[in-house]
Tab-separated table of C-alpha atoms and ligand atoms in Angstrom:
chain	number	residue	atom	x	y	z
A	146	UNK	CA	4.599	-17.282	13.166
A	147	UNK	CA	3.773	-16.200	9.710
A	148	UNK	CA	0.917	-18.617	9.266
A	149	UNK	CA	-1.107	-17.957	6.197
A	150	UNK	CA	0.303	-14.649	5.888
A	151	UNK	CA	-2.664	-12.354	6.306
A	152	UNK	CA	-0.416	-9.438	7.134
A	153	UNK	CA	1.869	-9.485	3.819
A	154	UNK	CA	-0.626	-7.806	1.408
A	155	UNK	CA	-1.001	-5.099	3.968
A	156	UNK	CA	2.952	-4.568	4.245
A	157	UNK	CA	3.394	-4.475	0.649
A	158	UNK	CA	0.568	-2.049	-0.139
A	159	UNK	CA	1.935	0.213	2.571
A	160	UNK	CA	5.600	-0.041	1.549
A	161	UNK	CA	5.724	-0.193	-2.425
A	162	UNK	CA	9.631	-0.220	-1.931
A	163	UNK	CA	9.521	-3.284	0.137
A	164	UNK	CA	11.766	-5.748	-1.754
A	165	UNK	CA	10.899	-9.099	0.057
A	166	UNK	CA	9.204	-10.725	3.035
A	167	UNK	CA	10.869	-13.572	4.822
A	168	UNK	CA	8.014	-15.646	6.513
A	169	UNK	CA	9.348	-17.639	9.315
A	170	UNK	CA	6.988	-20.645	10.620
A	171	UNK	CA	7.400	-23.722	12.392
A	172	UNK	CA	5.046	-25.370	9.492
A	173	UNK	CA	6.195	-25.640	5.960
A	174	UNK	CA	2.887	-27.308	5.162
A	175	UNK	CA	0.890	-24.256	6.186
A	176	UNK	CA	3.102	-22.110	4.422
A	177	UNK	CA	2.762	-23.971	1.181
A	178	UNK	CA	-0.963	-24.244	1.259
A	179	UNK	CA	-1.090	-20.402	2.109
A	180	UNK	CA	1.190	-19.744	-0.930
A	181	UNK	CA	-0.906	-21.716	-3.290
A	182	UNK	CA	-4.372	-20.638	-2.123
A	183	UNK	CA	-3.662	-16.860	-1.276
A	184	UNK	CA	-0.335	-15.585	-2.414
A	185	UNK	CA	0.629	-16.937	-5.736
A	186	UNK	CA	0.523	-13.769	-7.523
A	187	UNK	CA	3.122	-12.350	-4.831
A	188	UNK	CA	5.111	-15.500	-4.490
A	189	UNK	CA	8.336	-13.555	-5.780
A	190	UNK	CA	7.980	-11.244	-3.019
A	191	UNK	CA	7.974	-13.777	-0.252
A	192	UNK	CA	10.905	-16.191	0.950
A	193	UNK	CA	10.443	-18.745	3.607
A	194	UNK	CA	12.334	-20.402	6.499
A	195	UNK	CA	11.099	-23.140	8.504
A	196	UNK	CA	12.016	-22.305	12.253
A	197	UNK	CA	10.916	-23.075	15.716
A	198	UNK	CA	11.155	-19.244	17.189
A	199	UNK	CA	11.582	-20.865	20.641
A	200	UNK	CA	14.631	-22.369	19.548
A	201	UNK	CA	15.940	-20.321	16.609
A	202	UNK	CA	19.301	-20.117	14.965
A	203	UNK	CA	18.366	-17.215	12.784
A	204	UNK	CA	21.067	-15.152	12.203
A	205	UNK	CA	22.034	-12.153	14.333
A	206	UNK	CA	21.293	-8.379	13.093
A	207	UNK	CA	19.491	-10.029	9.801
A	208	UNK	CA	16.275	-8.201	10.125
A	209	UNK	CA	15.262	-4.807	8.900
A	210	UNK	CA	11.939	-5.550	10.624
A	211	UNK	CA	9.989	-8.052	12.340
A	212	UNK	CA	6.286	-8.485	12.436
A	213	UNK	CA	3.954	-10.723	14.090
A	214	UNK	CA	0.162	-11.038	13.812
A	215	UNK	CA	-1.849	-13.102	16.175
A	216	UNK	CA	1.275	-15.538	17.004
A	217	UNK	CA	1.801	-14.529	20.746
A	218	UNK	CA	-1.294	-15.895	22.468
A	219	UNK	CA	-0.514	-19.756	22.425
A	220	UNK	CA	2.939	-19.010	24.190
A	221	UNK	CA	3.552	-19.034	27.880
A	222	UNK	CA	5.528	-16.210	29.563
A	223	UNK	CA	8.880	-18.098	29.406
A	224	UNK	CA	8.210	-18.881	25.726
A	225	UNK	CA	7.617	-14.672	25.372
A	226	UNK	CA	10.831	-13.961	27.235
A	227	UNK	CA	12.811	-16.368	24.438
A	228	UNK	CA	10.747	-14.751	21.646
A	229	UNK	CA	11.948	-11.205	23.110
A	230	UNK	CA	15.442	-12.348	22.689
A	231	UNK	CA	15.176	-13.417	19.471
A	232	UNK	CA	13.672	-10.363	18.358
A	233	UNK	CA	16.631	-8.257	19.960
A	234	UNK	CA	19.189	-10.491	18.563
A	235	UNK	CA	17.955	-10.811	14.850
A	236	UNK	CA	16.924	-7.101	14.417
A	237	UNK	CA	19.614	-4.770	12.759
A	238	UNK	CA	20.646	-1.849	14.677
A	239	UNK	CA	17.613	0.665	13.843
A	240	UNK	CA	15.384	-2.034	12.758
A	241	UNK	CA	11.860	-1.899	13.634
A	242	UNK	CA	9.249	-4.586	15.185
A	243	UNK	CA	5.490	-4.460	15.912
A	244	UNK	CA	3.559	-7.621	17.278
A	245	UNK	CA	-0.085	-7.554	17.846
A	246	UNK	CA	-2.410	-10.163	19.570
A	247	UNK	CA	-5.952	-10.545	20.484
A	248	UNK	CA	-6.365	-9.614	24.312
A	249	UNK	CA	-8.550	-9.632	27.161
A	250	UNK	CA	-10.124	-6.327	27.474
A	251	UNK	CA	-10.092	-6.056	31.240
A	252	UNK	CA	-12.346	-3.343	32.722
A	253	UNK	CA	-14.500	-2.706	29.662
A	254	UNK	CA	-18.035	-2.926	30.603
A	255	UNK	CA	-18.710	-4.735	27.653
A	256	UNK	CA	-16.123	-7.607	28.210
A	257	UNK	CA	-18.582	-10.422	29.442
A	258	UNK	CA	-20.406	-9.804	26.208
A	259	UNK	CA	-17.039	-9.895	24.006
A	260	UNK	CA	-15.995	-12.945	25.875
A	261	UNK	CA	-19.208	-14.604	25.064
A	262	UNK	CA	-18.747	-13.839	21.488
A	263	UNK	CA	-15.371	-15.228	21.663
A	264	UNK	CA	-15.771	-18.124	23.459
A	265	UNK	CA	-19.289	-19.504	22.310
A	266	UNK	CA	-20.516	-17.556	19.189
A	267	UNK	CA	-17.332	-17.380	17.108
A	268	UNK	CA	-16.631	-21.244	17.437
A	269	UNK	CA	-20.473	-21.957	17.017
A	270	UNK	CA	-20.568	-20.075	13.845
A	271	UNK	CA	-17.425	-21.642	12.186
A	272	UNK	CA	-18.666	-24.919	13.214
A	273	UNK	CA	-22.052	-24.287	11.500
A	274	UNK	CA	-21.002	-22.682	8.557
A	275	UNK	CA	-17.350	-23.556	7.854
A	276	UNK	CA	-17.961	-27.384	7.612
A	277	UNK	CA	-16.911	-28.114	11.211
A	278	UNK	CA	-13.676	-26.020	11.391
A	279	UNK	CA	-12.322	-25.493	14.728
A	280	UNK	CA	-9.542	-22.700	13.995
A	281	UNK	CA	-11.221	-20.412	16.619
A	282	UNK	CA	-12.320	-23.001	19.344
A	283	UNK	CA	-9.637	-21.853	21.641
A	284	UNK	CA	-9.371	-18.377	20.697
A	285	UNK	CA	-11.412	-17.001	24.044
A	286	UNK	CA	-9.382	-19.293	26.195
A	287	UNK	CA	-6.059	-18.301	24.728
A	288	UNK	CA	-6.955	-14.617	24.558
A	289	UNK	CA	-7.680	-14.608	28.370
A	290	UNK	CA	-4.826	-16.697	29.373
A	291	UNK	CA	-2.406	-14.321	27.388
A	292	UNK	CA	-4.008	-11.143	29.156
A	293	UNK	CA	-2.441	-8.509	27.179
A	294	UNK	CA	0.799	-7.754	25.521
A	295	UNK	CA	2.136	-5.242	28.536
A	296	UNK	CA	4.465	-8.202	29.801
A	297	UNK	CA	5.887	-8.695	26.378
A	298	UNK	CA	6.517	-5.151	26.357
A	299	UNK	CA	8.512	-5.333	29.576
A	300	UNK	CA	10.565	-8.353	28.141
A	301	UNK	CA	11.422	-6.549	24.947
A	302	UNK	CA	12.737	-3.503	26.980
A	303	UNK	CA	14.533	-5.728	29.243
A	304	UNK	CA	16.321	-6.765	25.954
A	305	UNK	CA	17.632	-2.980	25.255
A	306	UNK	CA	14.641	-2.276	22.664
A	307	UNK	CA	12.642	0.899	22.662
A	308	UNK	CA	9.243	-0.407	23.098
A	309	UNK	CA	5.695	1.167	22.790
A	310	UNK	CA	2.615	-0.390	24.093
A	311	UNK	CA	-0.455	-0.117	22.414
A	312	UNK	CA	-4.201	-0.937	22.895
A	313	UNK	CA	-6.911	-1.325	20.232
A	314	UNK	CA	-10.672	-1.313	20.448
A	315	UNK	CA	-10.967	-1.168	24.562
A	316	UNK	CA	-8.175	-3.651	24.637
A	317	UNK	CA	-9.629	-6.352	22.687
A	318	UNK	CA	-6.218	-6.190	20.840
A	319	UNK	CA	-2.913	-5.243	22.314
A	320	UNK	CA	0.476	-4.643	20.503
A	321	UNK	CA	3.997	-4.066	21.017
A	322	UNK	CA	6.057	-1.634	18.641
A	323	UNK	CA	9.303	-0.059	18.558
A	324	UNK	CA	13.053	-0.269	17.209
A	325	UNK	CA	16.447	-1.418	18.281
A	326	UNK	CA	18.741	1.412	19.015
A	327	UNK	CA	21.556	2.180	16.539
A	328	UNK	CA	21.709	3.604	12.923
A	329	UNK	CA	19.723	1.725	10.435
A	330	UNK	CA	21.328	0.470	7.566
A	331	UNK	CA	18.703	-1.541	5.241
A	332	UNK	CA	19.601	-4.521	3.131
B	548	SAM	C1	-2.663	-18.113	15.097
B	548	SAM	S1	-1.323	-18.310	13.477
B	548	SAM	C2	-0.874	-16.891	13.309
B	548	SAM	C3	-1.807	-16.376	12.245
B	548	SAM	C4	-0.977	-15.604	10.972
B	548	SAM	N1	-0.831	-14.440	11.487
B	548	SAM	C5	-1.728	-15.980	9.817
B	548	SAM	O1	-1.604	-14.871	9.107
B	548	SAM	O2	-2.042	-16.801	9.703
B	548	SAM	C6	0.170	-18.972	14.415
B	548	SAM	C7	1.115	-19.430	13.637
B	548	SAM	O3	2.463	-19.806	14.510
B	548	SAM	C8	2.986	-20.950	14.059
B	548	SAM	N2	4.008	-21.363	15.224
B	548	SAM	C9	3.527	-21.949	16.380
B	548	SAM	N3	4.583	-22.121	17.071
B	548	SAM	C10	5.585	-21.875	16.624
B	548	SAM	C11	6.826	-21.938	16.663
B	548	SAM	N4	7.401	-22.289	17.853
B	548	SAM	N5	7.823	-21.387	15.772
B	548	SAM	C12	7.436	-20.858	14.645
B	548	SAM	N6	6.144	-20.811	14.284
B	548	SAM	C13	5.178	-21.352	15.169
B	548	SAM	C14	1.993	-21.784	13.341
B	548	SAM	O4	2.461	-22.794	12.616
B	548	SAM	C15	1.055	-20.817	12.870
B	548	SAM	O5	1.264	-20.849	11.602
């Protein structure tokens, strides 16, 4: 769910030795637009595969690492289970992964205010100031339906991966990170 590749600049800065990133997304159009508008100067570092990650035949043990930012919330639990299988199958032994998602900060005393911001203010501001854009129209509903990434952590563990569940900013985002057991042999 690489989308517009918001995470690529951070990966390349954090790991200067990184040879290339393979973006995987169901939408080639989204990828091409993002490459033209945002990433032309790093195009030599970005490869692309059009793929449906819910019905994927990406090769086994082919990825050194797998990263996803904000791609989980629109999937249901059965789809998360399929994704967990894909991550476990495609990682090389010793390969690492991290997936983060906007989440419902249950139990936080400012949750009602935060959800008002997500469900009302953010969509309103983007409609008013970004020429009627609706990118964030559903983010509040998606985030509350998603809950948090703890069930994804369980699914990944069930696939034999070592998994850490992380919460950020009172649970407004949650993540799963970890590795596939084994000795790492980078490409
Ligand atoms: C919310 S965006 C992710 C945002 C991304 N982090 C970015 O930098 O733009 C979700 C992305 O998942 C992609 N997507 C949705 N369903 C998918 C699927 N089944 N397989 C692969 N990509 C999918 C969409 O095309 C979209 O680019």
